[in-house]
Structure formats: C-alpha cells, structure tokens
Short mmCIF file of C-alpha atoms in Angstrom, two decimals:
data_model
loop_
_atom_site.label_atom_id
_atom_site.label_comp_id
_atom_site.label_asym_id
_atom_site.label_seq_id
_atom_site.Cartn_x
_atom_site.Cartn_y
_atom_site.Cartn_z
CA MET I 1 23.33 46.29 -14.53
CA ASN I 2 21.04 48.83 -12.86
CA LYS I 3 19.37 47.60 -9.72
CA ASN I 4 16.15 48.72 -8.12
CA PHE I 5 17.36 49.42 -4.58
CA SER I 6 13.87 49.90 -3.14
CA ASP I 7 13.93 46.28 -1.94
CA TYR I 8 17.43 46.57 -0.43
CA CYS I 9 18.47 47.70 3.02
CA ILE I 10 21.47 47.74 5.35
CA LEU I 11 21.14 46.31 8.85
CA ILE I 12 23.89 47.20 11.32
CA LEU I 13 24.04 44.89 14.32
CA ALA I 14 25.02 46.97 17.36
CA GLY I 15 23.66 44.87 20.21
CA LYS I 16 25.49 42.00 21.94
CA VAL I 17 28.96 43.45 21.24
CA LYS I 18 31.80 43.26 23.74
CA LEU I 19 34.94 45.17 22.85
CA SER I 20 38.43 44.41 24.09
CA ASP I 21 40.35 46.63 26.50
CA HIS I 22 41.63 48.88 23.71
CA ASN I 23 38.14 50.37 23.64
CA THR I 24 36.67 50.58 27.12
CA LYS I 25 33.53 52.59 26.36
CA SER I 26 30.75 50.04 26.14
CA HIS I 27 27.81 52.10 24.84
CA GLU I 28 26.81 50.62 21.50
CA TYR I 29 26.19 54.03 19.91
CA LEU I 30 29.78 55.06 20.58
CA PHE I 31 31.98 52.26 19.28
CA ASN I 32 34.85 54.05 17.60
CA VAL I 33 37.69 53.82 15.12
CA GLY I 34 40.20 56.38 16.32
CA ASN I 35 38.28 59.63 16.85
CA SER I 36 35.37 58.64 14.61
CA LEU I 37 32.23 56.66 15.32
CA ALA I 38 32.40 53.19 13.79
CA PHE I 39 28.83 53.67 12.57
CA GLU I 40 29.81 56.77 10.60
CA LYS I 41 32.69 54.91 8.96
CA ILE I 42 30.27 52.19 7.87
CA LYS I 43 27.71 54.72 6.67
CA GLU I 44 30.33 56.56 4.60
CA LYS I 45 30.95 53.38 2.61
CA PHE I 46 27.38 53.33 1.34
CA SER I 47 26.69 57.06 1.11
CA PHE I 48 26.36 56.84 -2.67
CA LYS I 49 23.18 54.77 -2.28
CA LYS I 50 20.94 57.53 -0.97
CA GLU I 51 17.74 55.56 -1.46
CA ILE I 52 18.79 52.59 0.64
CA LYS I 53 17.35 52.48 4.13
CA ILE I 54 19.75 51.91 7.02
CA TYR I 55 18.56 50.10 10.15
CA ILE I 56 20.48 49.85 13.43
CA ALA I 57 19.66 46.98 15.78
CA ILE I 58 20.43 47.97 19.38
CA SER I 59 19.53 46.68 22.82
CA LYS I 60 17.75 49.83 23.97
CA ILE I 61 17.02 53.10 22.17
CA ASN I 62 18.37 56.30 23.71
CA LYS I 63 16.32 59.09 22.11
CA LYS I 64 18.86 61.83 22.80
CA LEU I 65 21.85 59.90 21.46
CA SER I 66 19.90 58.79 18.40
CA LYS I 67 19.65 62.45 17.38
CA PHE I 68 23.40 62.78 16.84
CA LEU I 69 24.12 63.76 13.25
CA PRO I 70 25.58 60.42 12.03
CA PHE I 71 22.29 58.69 12.89
CA LYS I 72 20.15 61.12 10.91
CA ASN I 73 17.81 59.35 8.47
CA CYS I 74 18.51 55.97 10.08
CA GLN I 75 15.88 53.78 11.69
CA PHE I 76 16.57 52.19 15.07
CA ILE I 77 15.25 48.75 15.97
CA GLU I 78 15.18 47.90 19.66
CA VAL I 79 15.91 44.17 19.96
CA GLY I 80 16.18 43.98 23.75
CA GLU I 81 18.79 42.25 25.89
CA THR I 82 19.16 39.11 23.80
CA GLU I 83 21.39 36.22 24.80
CA TYR I 84 22.81 35.50 21.35
CA VAL I 85 23.67 37.61 18.30
CA MET I 86 21.37 35.46 16.15
CA ASP I 87 18.46 36.34 18.43
CA SER I 88 19.19 40.04 17.84
CA LEU I 89 19.21 39.42 14.10
CA SER I 90 15.98 37.43 14.25
CA ASN I 91 14.22 40.14 16.27
CA ALA I 92 15.51 42.85 13.92
CA ILE I 93 14.36 41.34 10.63
CA ASP I 94 10.81 41.09 11.96
CA HIS I 95 10.76 44.92 11.73
CA ILE I 96 12.20 45.09 8.21
CA ASP I 97 10.03 45.18 5.08
CA GLU I 98 12.82 44.92 2.49
CA ASN I 99 13.72 41.47 1.22
CA ASN I 100 17.44 41.93 0.45
CA ILE I 101 19.27 42.66 3.68
CA ASN I 102 22.95 43.59 3.90
CA ILE I 103 24.04 42.68 7.43
CA ILE I 104 27.12 44.33 8.99
CA PRO I 105 28.30 44.14 12.62
CA ILE I 106 29.03 47.63 13.99
CA THR I 107 32.63 46.56 14.62
CA THR I 108 33.30 45.73 10.94
CA ILE I 109 34.31 48.46 8.49
CA PRO I 110 33.55 47.18 4.96
CA GLU I 111 36.19 47.45 2.26
CA LYS I 112 33.91 47.04 -0.76
CA LYS I 113 31.14 49.56 -1.36
CA ASP I 114 29.03 47.53 -3.75
CA LEU I 115 25.95 45.76 -2.41
CA LYS I 116 26.34 42.16 -3.51
CA ILE I 117 23.34 39.85 -3.66
CA ASN I 118 23.42 36.58 -1.71
CA SER I 119 27.04 36.90 -0.62
CA CYS I 120 29.17 36.22 2.46
CA PHE I 121 32.38 38.15 3.15
CA PHE I 122 35.64 36.77 4.52
CA GLY I 123 39.05 38.35 5.03
CA ILE I 124 41.27 38.14 1.96
CA ASP I 125 44.43 37.75 4.04
CA LYS I 126 44.96 34.37 5.65
CA ILE I 127 45.89 34.81 9.31
CA PRO I 128 46.08 32.57 12.41
CA LYS I 129 42.59 32.06 13.82
CA GLU I 130 41.81 33.42 17.26
CA ASN I 131 38.42 34.06 18.88
CA TRP I 132 36.54 34.44 15.61
CA SER I 133 35.01 32.22 12.94
CA ALA I 134 36.84 31.47 9.70
CA ILE I 135 37.02 29.30 6.59
CA LYS I 136 39.78 27.28 4.92
CA PHE I 137 39.98 26.03 1.37
CA VAL I 138 41.09 22.38 1.50
CA ASP I 139 41.44 20.61 -1.87
CA ASN I 140 38.96 23.06 -3.41
CA ASN I 141 36.47 22.31 -0.64
CA LEU I 142 35.33 24.81 1.96
CA LYS I 143 36.04 23.97 5.60
CA PHE I 144 34.20 25.96 8.25
CA LEU I 145 36.05 26.82 11.47
CA PHE I 146 33.65 27.94 14.18
CA LYS I 147 34.36 30.50 16.86
CA ASN I 148 34.55 28.14 19.82
CA GLN I 149 36.11 25.24 17.95
CA ARG I 150 39.22 24.59 20.08
CA ASN I 151 41.16 22.48 17.59
CA SER I 152 41.00 25.34 15.05
CA TYR I 153 42.83 27.91 17.22
CA GLY I 154 45.86 29.24 15.37
CA LEU I 155 45.00 27.65 12.02
CA ILE I 156 45.90 29.81 9.04
CA SER I 157 42.53 30.73 7.54
CA HIS I 158 40.26 33.42 6.13
CA PRO I 159 38.43 35.16 9.03
CA PHE I 160 34.67 35.65 8.79
CA THR I 161 34.06 39.42 8.75
CA GLY I 162 30.53 39.02 10.12
CA ARG I 163 29.22 40.70 6.99
CA PHE I 164 26.79 39.02 4.60
CA SER I 165 23.88 39.89 2.32
CA ALA I 166 20.86 37.61 2.36
CA GLN I 167 17.25 37.33 1.39
CA LYS I 168 14.88 37.72 4.31
CA VAL I 169 13.08 34.48 3.56
CA HIS I 170 16.37 32.55 3.59
CA LEU I 171 17.34 34.07 6.94
CA LYS I 172 14.04 33.09 8.52
CA ASN I 173 14.12 29.57 7.11
CA VAL I 174 17.67 28.89 8.30
CA MET I 175 17.51 30.51 11.74
CA LYS I 176 14.42 28.62 12.85
CA ASP I 177 16.38 25.36 12.61
CA ILE I 178 19.60 26.47 14.36
CA ILE I 179 19.82 25.07 17.88
CA ARG I 180 20.32 27.35 20.86
CA GLU I 181 24.00 26.67 21.59
CA ASP I 182 24.90 27.49 17.95
CA ARG I 183 23.11 30.86 17.87
CA SER I 184 26.12 32.79 19.22
CA ASP I 185 28.09 32.22 16.01
CA LEU I 186 26.76 33.68 12.76
CA LEU I 187 28.95 31.27 10.80
CA ASN I 188 26.38 28.57 11.58
CA LEU I 189 23.87 30.65 9.64
CA VAL I 190 26.29 31.57 6.87
CA LYS I 191 27.34 27.90 6.39
CA VAL I 192 23.77 26.94 5.45
CA LEU I 193 23.39 29.98 3.18
CA ILE I 194 26.54 28.93 1.31
CA GLU I 195 25.84 25.19 1.15
CA LYS I 196 22.07 25.09 0.70
CA TYR I 197 21.34 28.36 -1.11
CA LYS I 198 24.67 28.62 -2.99
CA TYR I 199 25.62 32.03 -1.66
CA LYS I 200 28.91 33.44 -2.99
CA VAL I 201 32.06 33.60 -0.89
CA ILE I 202 33.71 37.00 -1.36
CA LEU I 203 37.16 37.87 -0.02
CA GLU I 204 37.93 41.45 1.04
CA LYS I 205 40.24 43.25 3.44
CA TRP I 206 39.10 42.74 7.02
CA PHE I 207 38.91 45.87 9.16
CA ASP I 208 37.48 45.00 12.55
CA ILE I 209 37.66 47.03 15.78
CA GLY I 210 36.25 44.22 17.90
CA HIS I 211 39.46 42.20 18.15
CA GLU I 212 42.83 43.24 19.54
CA ALA I 213 44.56 41.35 16.74
CA THR I 214 42.91 43.53 14.08
CA TYR I 215 42.31 46.85 15.85
CA ILE I 216 45.59 48.58 14.95
CA LYS I 217 45.33 47.58 11.29
CA SER I 218 41.74 48.84 11.21
CA LYS I 219 42.80 52.09 12.83
CA LEU I 220 45.68 52.57 10.37
CA SER I 221 43.20 52.16 7.50
CA SER I 222 41.28 55.17 8.84
CA ILE I 223 44.26 57.55 8.92
CA SER I 224 42.87 60.64 7.28
CA SER I 225 44.17 63.69 5.49
CA ARG I 226 43.70 67.18 6.89
CA PHE I 227 43.72 70.39 4.87
CA PHE I 228 46.93 70.34 2.75
CA ASN I 229 48.38 67.25 4.42
CA ASN I 230 48.22 63.64 3.31
CA LEU I 231 49.24 60.85 5.70
CA VAL I 232 50.22 57.34 4.58
CA PHE I 233 51.43 54.46 6.71
CA ASP I 234 54.47 52.74 5.18
CA TYR I 235 54.05 49.08 6.13
CA LYS I 236 57.55 48.18 4.90
CA ASN I 237 59.37 50.67 7.14
CA ASN I 238 56.72 51.03 9.87
CA THR I 239 56.78 54.79 9.39
CA ILE I 240 54.39 57.60 8.51
CA ILE I 241 54.87 59.54 5.27
CA LYS I 242 53.44 63.03 5.60
CA SER I 243 53.17 64.84 2.28
CA SER I 244 51.70 68.17 1.32
CA SER I 245 50.82 70.27 -1.69
CA ASN I 246 51.93 73.27 0.35
CA SER I 247 55.74 73.04 0.18
CA GLU I 248 56.29 76.07 2.41
CA LYS I 249 54.15 74.65 5.20
CA ILE I 250 55.77 71.23 5.28
CA SER I 251 59.26 72.74 4.85
CA ASN I 252 58.64 74.89 7.91
CA GLU I 253 57.62 71.79 9.84
CA TYR I 254 60.77 69.92 8.84
CA PHE I 255 63.10 72.77 9.83
CA TYR I 256 61.14 73.26 13.04
CA TYR I 257 61.98 69.68 14.01
CA SER I 258 65.60 69.93 12.89
CA LYS I 259 66.30 73.14 14.86
CA LEU I 260 64.56 72.16 18.10
CA PRO I 261 66.77 71.73 21.17
CA LYS I 262 67.27 68.02 21.87
CA ARG I 263 65.21 68.05 25.09
CA LEU I 264 62.22 69.43 23.12
CA ARG I 265 62.81 67.23 20.07
CA ASN I 266 62.22 64.20 22.27
CA TYR I 267 58.54 65.16 22.54
CA PHE I 268 58.05 64.49 18.80
CA PRO I 269 58.36 61.41 16.55
CA TYR I 270 61.82 60.74 15.19
CA ILE I 271 62.32 62.30 11.73
CA TYR I 272 64.05 60.06 9.18
CA SER I 273 64.07 62.56 6.30
CA THR I 274 67.10 64.80 5.73
CA TYR I 275 67.03 68.02 3.71
CA ASN I 276 69.01 71.22 3.47
CA LEU I 277 67.60 74.72 3.72
CA ASN I 278 67.56 75.36 -0.04
CA GLN I 279 65.61 72.23 -1.03
CA SER I 280 61.92 72.18 -1.90
CA ILE I 281 60.23 69.77 0.52
CA TYR I 282 56.95 67.98 -0.15
CA SER I 283 57.10 65.06 2.29
CA ILE I 284 58.54 64.02 5.64
CA GLU I 285 59.13 60.45 6.75
CA MET I 286 58.68 60.10 10.50
CA GLU I 287 58.43 57.51 13.23
CA TYR I 288 55.04 55.82 13.63
CA ILE I 289 53.72 56.26 17.17
CA PRO I 290 51.05 53.60 17.91
CA TYR I 291 49.38 55.53 20.74
CA PRO I 292 45.83 56.88 20.48
CA ASN I 293 45.50 60.63 20.45
CA LEU I 294 44.07 62.39 23.47
CA ALA I 295 40.79 63.12 21.68
CA GLU I 296 40.11 59.39 21.34
CA ILE I 297 40.92 58.75 25.00
CA PHE I 298 38.80 61.71 26.14
CA LEU I 299 35.76 60.88 24.01
CA PHE I 300 35.64 57.11 24.25
CA LYS I 301 37.61 55.76 27.21
CA ASN I 302 37.25 55.89 30.98
CA ILE I 303 40.78 55.84 32.41
CA GLY I 304 40.04 57.11 35.93
CA PRO I 305 41.34 60.10 37.91
CA ASN I 306 44.87 58.73 38.36
CA GLY I 307 45.22 58.14 34.64
CA TRP I 308 44.14 61.70 33.89
CA ILE I 309 46.49 63.16 36.51
CA ARG I 310 49.42 61.32 34.87
CA ILE I 311 48.46 62.61 31.40
CA ILE I 312 47.78 66.20 32.44
CA SER I 313 50.96 66.30 34.53
CA SER I 314 52.88 65.18 31.42
CA ILE I 315 51.25 67.96 29.38
CA LYS I 316 52.16 70.48 32.09
CA LYS I 317 55.80 69.37 31.99
CA ILE I 318 55.88 69.75 28.21
CA PHE I 319 54.24 73.18 28.43
CA ASP I 320 56.77 74.29 31.06
CA ASP I 321 59.70 72.94 29.01
CA PHE I 322 58.62 74.93 25.98
CA TYR I 323 57.58 78.16 27.61
CA PHE I 324 59.25 78.51 31.03
CA LYS I 325 62.62 76.74 30.92
CA GLU I 326 64.17 79.30 28.56
CA GLU I 327 63.99 83.04 27.98
CA TYR I 328 61.58 84.30 25.34
CA LEU I 329 63.14 84.88 21.92
CA LEU I 330 61.10 87.79 20.70
CA GLU I 331 58.60 90.38 21.91
CA THR I 332 56.70 91.89 19.02
CA ASN I 333 53.26 92.45 17.58
CA LEU I 334 51.51 89.12 17.00
CA SER I 335 48.74 90.18 14.62
CA TRP I 336 49.49 87.28 12.22
CA LEU I 337 48.26 84.89 14.90
CA TYR I 338 45.32 86.93 16.17
CA SER I 339 43.60 89.94 14.57
CA SER I 340 44.92 89.53 11.02
CA LYS I 341 44.05 85.84 10.93
CA LEU I 342 40.60 86.44 12.43
CA SER I 343 39.93 89.29 10.00
CA GLN I 344 40.96 87.24 6.97
CA ARG I 345 38.99 84.18 8.07
CA PHE I 346 35.90 86.22 8.97
CA GLU I 347 35.93 87.86 5.54
CA GLN I 348 35.99 84.38 3.97
CA THR I 349 33.10 83.38 6.23
CA LYS I 350 31.01 86.41 5.23
CA ILE I 351 31.57 85.78 1.53
CA TYR I 352 30.59 82.14 1.87
CA ILE I 353 27.45 82.83 3.95
CA ASN I 354 26.24 85.60 1.66
CA GLN I 355 26.51 83.25 -1.31
CA SER I 356 24.87 80.31 0.46
CA ASN I 357 21.20 79.39 0.84
CA ASN I 358 21.54 78.57 4.53
CA ASN I 359 19.12 80.87 6.36
CA LYS I 360 20.46 79.99 9.81
CA LEU I 361 23.99 80.99 8.83
CA LYS I 362 22.60 84.20 7.36
CA ASN I 363 20.65 84.86 10.58
CA ILE I 364 23.58 84.33 12.90
CA LEU I 365 25.75 86.54 10.69
CA SER I 366 23.38 89.49 10.68
CA ASN I 367 20.74 89.04 13.42
CA GLY I 368 21.89 86.55 16.04
CA LEU I 369 19.98 83.46 17.21
CA CYS I 370 18.18 81.95 20.17
CA ILE I 371 19.86 78.74 21.34
CA ASN I 372 18.10 76.07 23.42
CA LYS I 373 15.13 78.43 23.89
CA ASN I 374 16.82 80.52 26.60
CA PHE I 375 20.18 81.77 25.33
CA TYR I 376 20.37 84.70 22.94
CA ILE I 377 23.58 85.36 21.05
CA ASP I 378 24.51 88.49 19.13
CA ASP I 379 25.05 88.59 15.40
CA LEU I 380 28.48 87.43 14.30
CA LEU I 381 29.38 90.87 12.96
CA THR I 382 29.04 92.34 16.47
CA THR I 383 30.90 89.44 18.08
CA TYR I 384 33.70 89.70 15.50
CA ASN I 385 34.10 93.46 15.98
CA ASN I 386 34.29 93.08 19.76
CA LEU I 387 36.79 90.24 19.52
CA ASN I 388 38.92 92.13 17.03
CA ASN I 389 39.09 95.19 19.28
CA TYR I 390 40.29 93.11 22.21
CA LEU I 391 42.82 91.25 20.06
CA LEU I 392 44.27 94.45 18.58
CA ASN I 393 45.13 95.58 22.09
CA TYR I 394 46.30 92.16 23.35
CA GLU I 395 48.65 91.43 20.44
CA LYS I 396 50.62 94.71 20.48
CA SER I 397 53.61 93.31 22.34
CA VAL I 398 53.62 89.57 23.08
CA LYS I 399 56.54 87.52 24.38
CA GLN I 400 57.16 84.62 22.02
CA PHE I 401 58.90 81.31 22.60
CA ILE I 402 59.59 78.23 20.49
CA GLY I 403 56.33 76.38 21.07
CA HIS I 404 53.92 73.87 19.56
CA GLY I 405 51.19 76.24 18.41
CA ASP I 406 48.39 73.72 17.91
CA LEU I 407 48.16 71.93 21.24
CA CYS I 408 44.72 70.45 20.67
CA PHE I 409 43.87 66.91 21.77
CA ASN I 410 44.16 65.54 18.24
CA ASN I 411 47.87 66.42 18.18
CA ILE I 412 48.73 64.78 21.51
CA LEU I 413 49.49 61.04 21.28
CA VAL I 414 49.29 59.29 24.64
CA ASP I 415 50.10 55.98 26.25
CA LYS I 416 47.15 56.03 28.64
CA LEU I 417 48.81 53.69 31.17
CA SER I 418 52.04 55.63 31.70
CA GLY I 419 50.94 59.09 30.60
CA TYR I 420 53.89 59.17 28.16
CA ILE I 421 53.28 61.69 25.36
CA LYS I 422 54.41 62.41 21.82
CA LEU I 423 53.30 65.56 19.97
CA ILE I 424 52.53 65.86 16.25
CA ASP I 425 51.61 68.63 13.75
CA PRO I 426 53.23 71.75 15.25
CA LYS I 427 52.28 75.10 13.73
CA ALA I 428 55.98 75.74 12.89
CA PHE I 429 55.53 79.39 11.90
CA ASN I 430 58.60 80.92 10.25
CA ASN I 431 59.23 84.56 11.08
CA GLN I 432 60.52 86.09 7.85
CA LYS I 433 62.57 88.71 9.73
CA ASN I 434 64.36 85.90 11.60
CA ASN I 435 64.60 83.33 8.85
CA ASP I 436 66.30 80.67 10.94
CA ILE I 437 63.65 80.68 13.70
CA PHE I 438 60.74 78.28 13.29
CA GLY I 439 57.84 77.89 15.73
CA LEU I 440 57.58 81.22 17.53
CA MET I 441 54.42 81.10 19.64
CA ASP I 442 52.44 82.82 22.38
CA PRO I 443 52.01 80.36 25.30
CA SER I 444 48.43 81.57 25.82
CA TYR I 445 47.47 80.41 22.34
CA ASP I 446 48.35 76.81 23.23
CA LEU I 447 46.36 77.14 26.45
CA ALA I 448 43.32 78.24 24.44
CA LYS I 449 43.85 75.22 22.16
CA LEU I 450 43.73 72.91 25.18
CA VAL I 451 40.59 74.59 26.51
CA HIS I 452 38.76 74.41 23.20
CA SER I 453 39.35 70.63 23.31
CA TYR I 454 38.49 69.66 26.89
CA LYS I 455 35.94 72.29 27.88
CA TYR I 456 34.27 73.23 24.60
CA LEU I 457 34.36 69.76 23.01
CA TYR I 458 35.92 70.59 19.67
CA ASP I 459 36.52 66.90 18.94
CA SER I 460 32.87 65.97 19.53
CA ILE I 461 31.90 68.57 16.94
CA VAL I 462 34.40 67.66 14.21
CA ASN I 463 33.42 64.01 14.61
CA ASN I 464 29.70 64.88 14.37
CA ILE I 465 28.86 63.65 17.87
CA TYR I 466 26.26 66.32 18.49
CA SER I 467 22.65 67.04 17.65
CA MET I 468 21.25 70.19 16.12
CA ASP I 469 17.54 70.80 15.61
CA ILE I 470 16.55 73.95 13.74
CA ARG I 471 12.99 75.22 14.14
CA GLY I 472 12.05 78.70 13.00
CA ASN I 473 14.39 81.16 14.71
CA ASP I 474 15.45 78.68 17.39
CA VAL I 475 18.35 76.22 17.36
CA ASP I 476 18.53 73.34 19.83
CA LEU I 477 22.14 72.25 20.26
CA LEU I 478 23.48 69.37 22.35
CA ILE I 479 27.14 68.34 22.18
CA TYR I 480 28.31 64.96 23.44
CA ALA I 481 30.36 65.19 26.65
CA PRO I 482 32.14 62.00 27.77
CA TYR I 483 31.65 60.32 31.14
CA GLU I 484 34.78 61.86 32.68
CA TYR I 485 34.12 65.37 31.34
CA GLU I 486 33.86 67.16 34.73
CA LEU I 487 36.85 65.26 36.11
CA VAL I 488 39.04 66.22 33.15
CA ASN I 489 37.92 69.85 33.33
CA LYS I 490 38.79 70.08 37.02
CA TYR I 491 42.28 68.62 36.61
CA PHE I 492 43.18 70.73 33.57
CA ASP I 493 41.89 73.89 35.28
CA ASP I 494 43.66 73.18 38.57
CA LEU I 495 46.96 71.82 37.25
CA ILE I 496 47.52 74.07 34.22
CA ILE I 497 45.01 76.68 33.09
CA ASN I 498 44.38 78.62 36.32
CA LYS I 499 48.13 78.90 36.91
CA TYR I 500 49.03 80.52 33.59
CA ILE I 501 46.22 82.67 32.15
CA ASP I 502 43.45 84.96 33.36
CA LYS I 503 39.85 84.07 32.58
CA PHE I 504 39.10 87.11 30.44
CA THR I 505 42.07 86.62 28.10
CA LEU I 506 41.25 82.92 27.84
CA LYS I 507 37.65 83.71 26.92
CA ILE I 508 38.70 86.07 24.11
CA LEU I 509 41.33 83.76 22.65
CA THR I 510 39.09 80.67 22.78
CA SER I 511 36.09 82.46 21.30
CA SER I 512 38.22 83.77 18.42
CA LEU I 513 39.51 80.23 17.76
CA PHE I 514 36.00 78.93 17.03
CA ILE I 515 34.99 81.93 14.91
CA SER I 516 38.21 81.75 12.88
CA MET I 517 37.73 78.03 12.16
CA MET I 518 34.42 78.52 10.35
CA PRO I 519 35.71 78.89 6.76
CA LEU I 520 37.97 75.84 7.21
CA HIS I 521 34.80 73.73 7.54
CA LYS I 522 32.61 75.19 4.81
CA ASP I 523 32.10 71.68 3.43
CA ASP I 524 29.86 71.11 6.48
CA GLU I 525 27.41 73.93 7.15
CA ASN I 526 26.08 72.34 10.35
CA ARG I 527 29.61 72.38 11.74
CA MET I 528 30.10 76.00 10.64
CA LEU I 529 26.93 76.95 12.49
CA CYS I 530 28.03 74.98 15.54
CA PHE I 531 31.39 76.77 15.62
CA ALA I 532 29.63 80.12 15.26
CA ILE I 533 27.32 79.30 18.17
CA LEU I 534 30.19 78.10 20.38
CA GLY I 535 32.34 81.14 19.65
CA SER I 536 29.37 83.36 20.49
CA ILE I 537 28.34 81.64 23.73
CA ILE I 538 31.95 81.67 24.94
CA PHE I 539 32.16 85.40 24.25
CA LYS I 540 28.80 85.99 25.97
CA GLY I 541 29.99 84.04 29.02
CA TYR I 542 27.26 81.40 28.95
CA GLU I 543 28.02 78.15 30.79
CA ILE I 544 28.83 75.29 28.43
CA LYS I 545 26.93 72.86 30.70
CA ASP I 546 23.70 74.17 29.16
CA PHE I 547 24.75 72.91 25.73
CA ILE I 548 26.14 69.43 26.42
CA LEU I 549 24.72 65.93 26.68
CA LYS I 550 26.28 63.45 29.08
CA LEU I 551 25.51 59.75 29.28
#
C-alpha cells in the first residue's frame, strides 16, 4: 500500500541521555557507534524516504556542530534542560506540524526500516532486565516492567527499545495525564498507547549504545566492509571471518601473518585458518579483539594525558620492534608505494572529475580554490606534479623492513586502560622478486599514516564529522577536532614523529596520502574535495588549526 509520507516525520530524542563509561564523550551531537555517529546510523536506516522530515530534539543548539554533514537537511528543536525525557518529548512535539511521529532515542539503532503506524518496538530476544523498561507475555497477557521497578530486575523479558510511532494527538492526550514521577520512563506513555489506543507491539533486534549490556552487540552489528574486504562476526566461535573478492590481497595477508617472527606476530590477532602456499585463499578466520580502535578513542573519548602516554608509548615500542630491532631486508626503488601509486590514482581522479558535474572538483583540479576566505591553494595538477617530482627523488633507494604499512588509527585496537594494542589490516605487500617476503615497508610511510590520523583528522572526514559550505569560488571547511586534540598531537610529535622523520619529508608523504586517496572515495564527492583540500594545504604548509572546529 502506498503511503502519503507528507504527514509523517522522524523525531530523534537526543536530550536527557547519559551514557555509560564505555562512551565518555557526553555531547549529544557526538554519541557514537564505533567510529560513526549514532545519528548517522539512524539516518541511514530511513534514507530511502527522502521526503520525510527528520527532527532532532536537543538541550541546546550549537550552530557550528549542526552544520556537520550528517545533520544536513535536518531540523533541530531546542527543548532546554528538561528534568525528564517525557518533558523533552512534550516540548519537541509542540514544534512539529506532522501528525504521525516516529520517535527514536539517539542511542537506539533501528533494525527495521519500514515506518509502522501506531506501533511500539521491543527487543525480539528475551534477556534479563537491567536498568531499562521491558514487557513480558504472561498467559497471553502483556505485563509491563518499568525501569525503576525493583522486583523486576533480572526477569527474562523483552526490553523496550525506546522506539515507537504515534499520532500527535494521542501523545498529547496521554502525556497530560502522566504524573511527574512517571515522566522519566517512556514505557508509562507506551503502556497507555497499547492499552487504550490499541497500538501494535512489534519485536525487532535491539541495538542500543546506551547500556553496557548491549553496547558490544550493537557495535558488532555495525562492523562494516571496506574496499574488497567483508567482515563477519562468527557468534558461535567468537571469531572474525575476513573474506575478500581479491584472492591475491587476502592471500598476501595470510602469508604475512604466517611468516612474521613470533615477537611481531603477537601484535596481531591469532589466526585460526591454515593454508599452504599453493592454495587460493578467499577468507581468514581470526581472533576477535573486543577493544575499540584508536580512531574511536581519539574522536569520542577523553582518557587524559596518562592514558595517551601509555597508548603512544605502546605504539612507539611496536614501531621500534618492526623497524629498529632488526636489519633492513632490502634497499631498492620504492615507486610502487609512492610515485607509481600516486600517478595511477591521480589519473583515475582526473578521469572521474572530467566526467562529473561537480564544478568545485573541476575548479580545484584546474584552477585552485580559496578556502575559508584567506587560504589559496594551487590547482591539483600543479600540486601533483610537485609531489611527484619530490617522490621520484625520495623513492630511488629506500631501506625496507617487514612492517605494517597502514598504521592509521582505524587499524590500531586499544585497551584504553592499559594501553595494550593489537594491530589489524596490514598492507602485506608481496615483492615478486622475493616471493617469500611479505610486508616490505618504508618506516616513514607508517609515520605519515599516523600523522594523517592524529594531526589531519582523517577519521573525522571519513565519518563525515565536518562541515563544508560552498559559495561561488570559496569553500568554508571546518573539521571536527576532539577535546584532547592538542594533547595527542604534542605526545605523538614528542615521543615518536620528531625522533624519526624530518618535517619536509613528512609533509610530502602526508600530502601525497590524501591526494592518492581521492579515487577510493568517489562515491562521496564532498569527501573527495575535502581530501583534495587537505592534501593541498599540507603541501602549501598552512596550519591545520585554521581548518578545525573544537568543542
């Protein structure tokens, strides 16, 4: 049945939310699932309903943060510092014209995409009740278990997801009669909707980042695929299955692990798969490491200076173990990693831009742009030619070691209390002239990978936590920098970067990283433009502080 969605809307409740210790960043815009904003995960579920308006109820509007890309085309409702969640809901619906309102807490990631009418959603799996509301079916009757109901703690029941769709008139009629002490629990509202107005009870998988008991499961549900790789969590064996359509790439990774010296192998998850050199490999079964990656910690958590010193000291030890505890294995031309890769990627970028209708990409390719009204960057053709000339000279004879090769924050899993680290997704390059060697790498490349994460905020960009306003020939760009940004930069610079690489080489290698990543993100032209701008401002020597937004 076709519905007219003009009278439907989605209301995301983001005020009055307290997250457990697993997520210490309290700003309501920045609640996260792994590296991603929770809001964006919710929005993705309903992206097929372009005509439906999305409202976000928050305590106080921050105009700069509200410009981040995920919040584009959404309407913010400032509900103030309310005492109870039902007060936030009541204040919000006074600003909504639509009659059919789909209400979702910002901590709940919906399973079902369809917009049900007059429905209330509960977890399909029965689990012991903790600090949430729930329902039980007793002799075909519905029993409501409220959040603060002590005698219901631990009862096997269906948790209330906090999600429900309701008619505005029903919400107003019910809420006006709910007494003050009951307004902190939305189940008091939902109970009346079900009993008086005969709303449906719908069971779905419950993914909620607001409770420690459900956070890991919610995070596992958001494990994503990257490029050729597909990642699946095997609940039976508590392992990760990594598969790929690119057999050569995943074969190289397997033999990289198998040939590592034991002291280096300990930095990676345990590999359960066994293959021989002549087999075609399409998947690897490996140990599941439950730690967050360093990008999540950096973007969303405040762990303090001592926590960061432990983590960065661990990274330094790993770096030293790879690159300074043994003699280099090879000293040859490294064009495959630098000039050849940049040339190939830049050619792909040119072809894509010339075929696109994006005038800003065309401008930056051929003419350059003005960024934030004061910073002029050259055209990409000029920047590319300059970078390529430097790389051709740099790469002539480079000492190579067995290394990681992609030491970005996303590939560093960390226990933030101890600083203990596991690495994932090594580059695992196989030199065809030395067929039994996997993972030859220039140490400076891994340093540039670190820098592009902590200084130039790669993870903010790929997770869309930035704003970009395009007006005429000007682009205004602000990239989210976390609270401990300066602290992290100082410790990485002092403990690692300044000890191992000169500033000029680092500038060239980091700039080329961003330019070479452009065609890998052609599904997102804003991100392509952002990478082009970052690569250019790094090459020009502009200070990144002029392009970031800190809370």
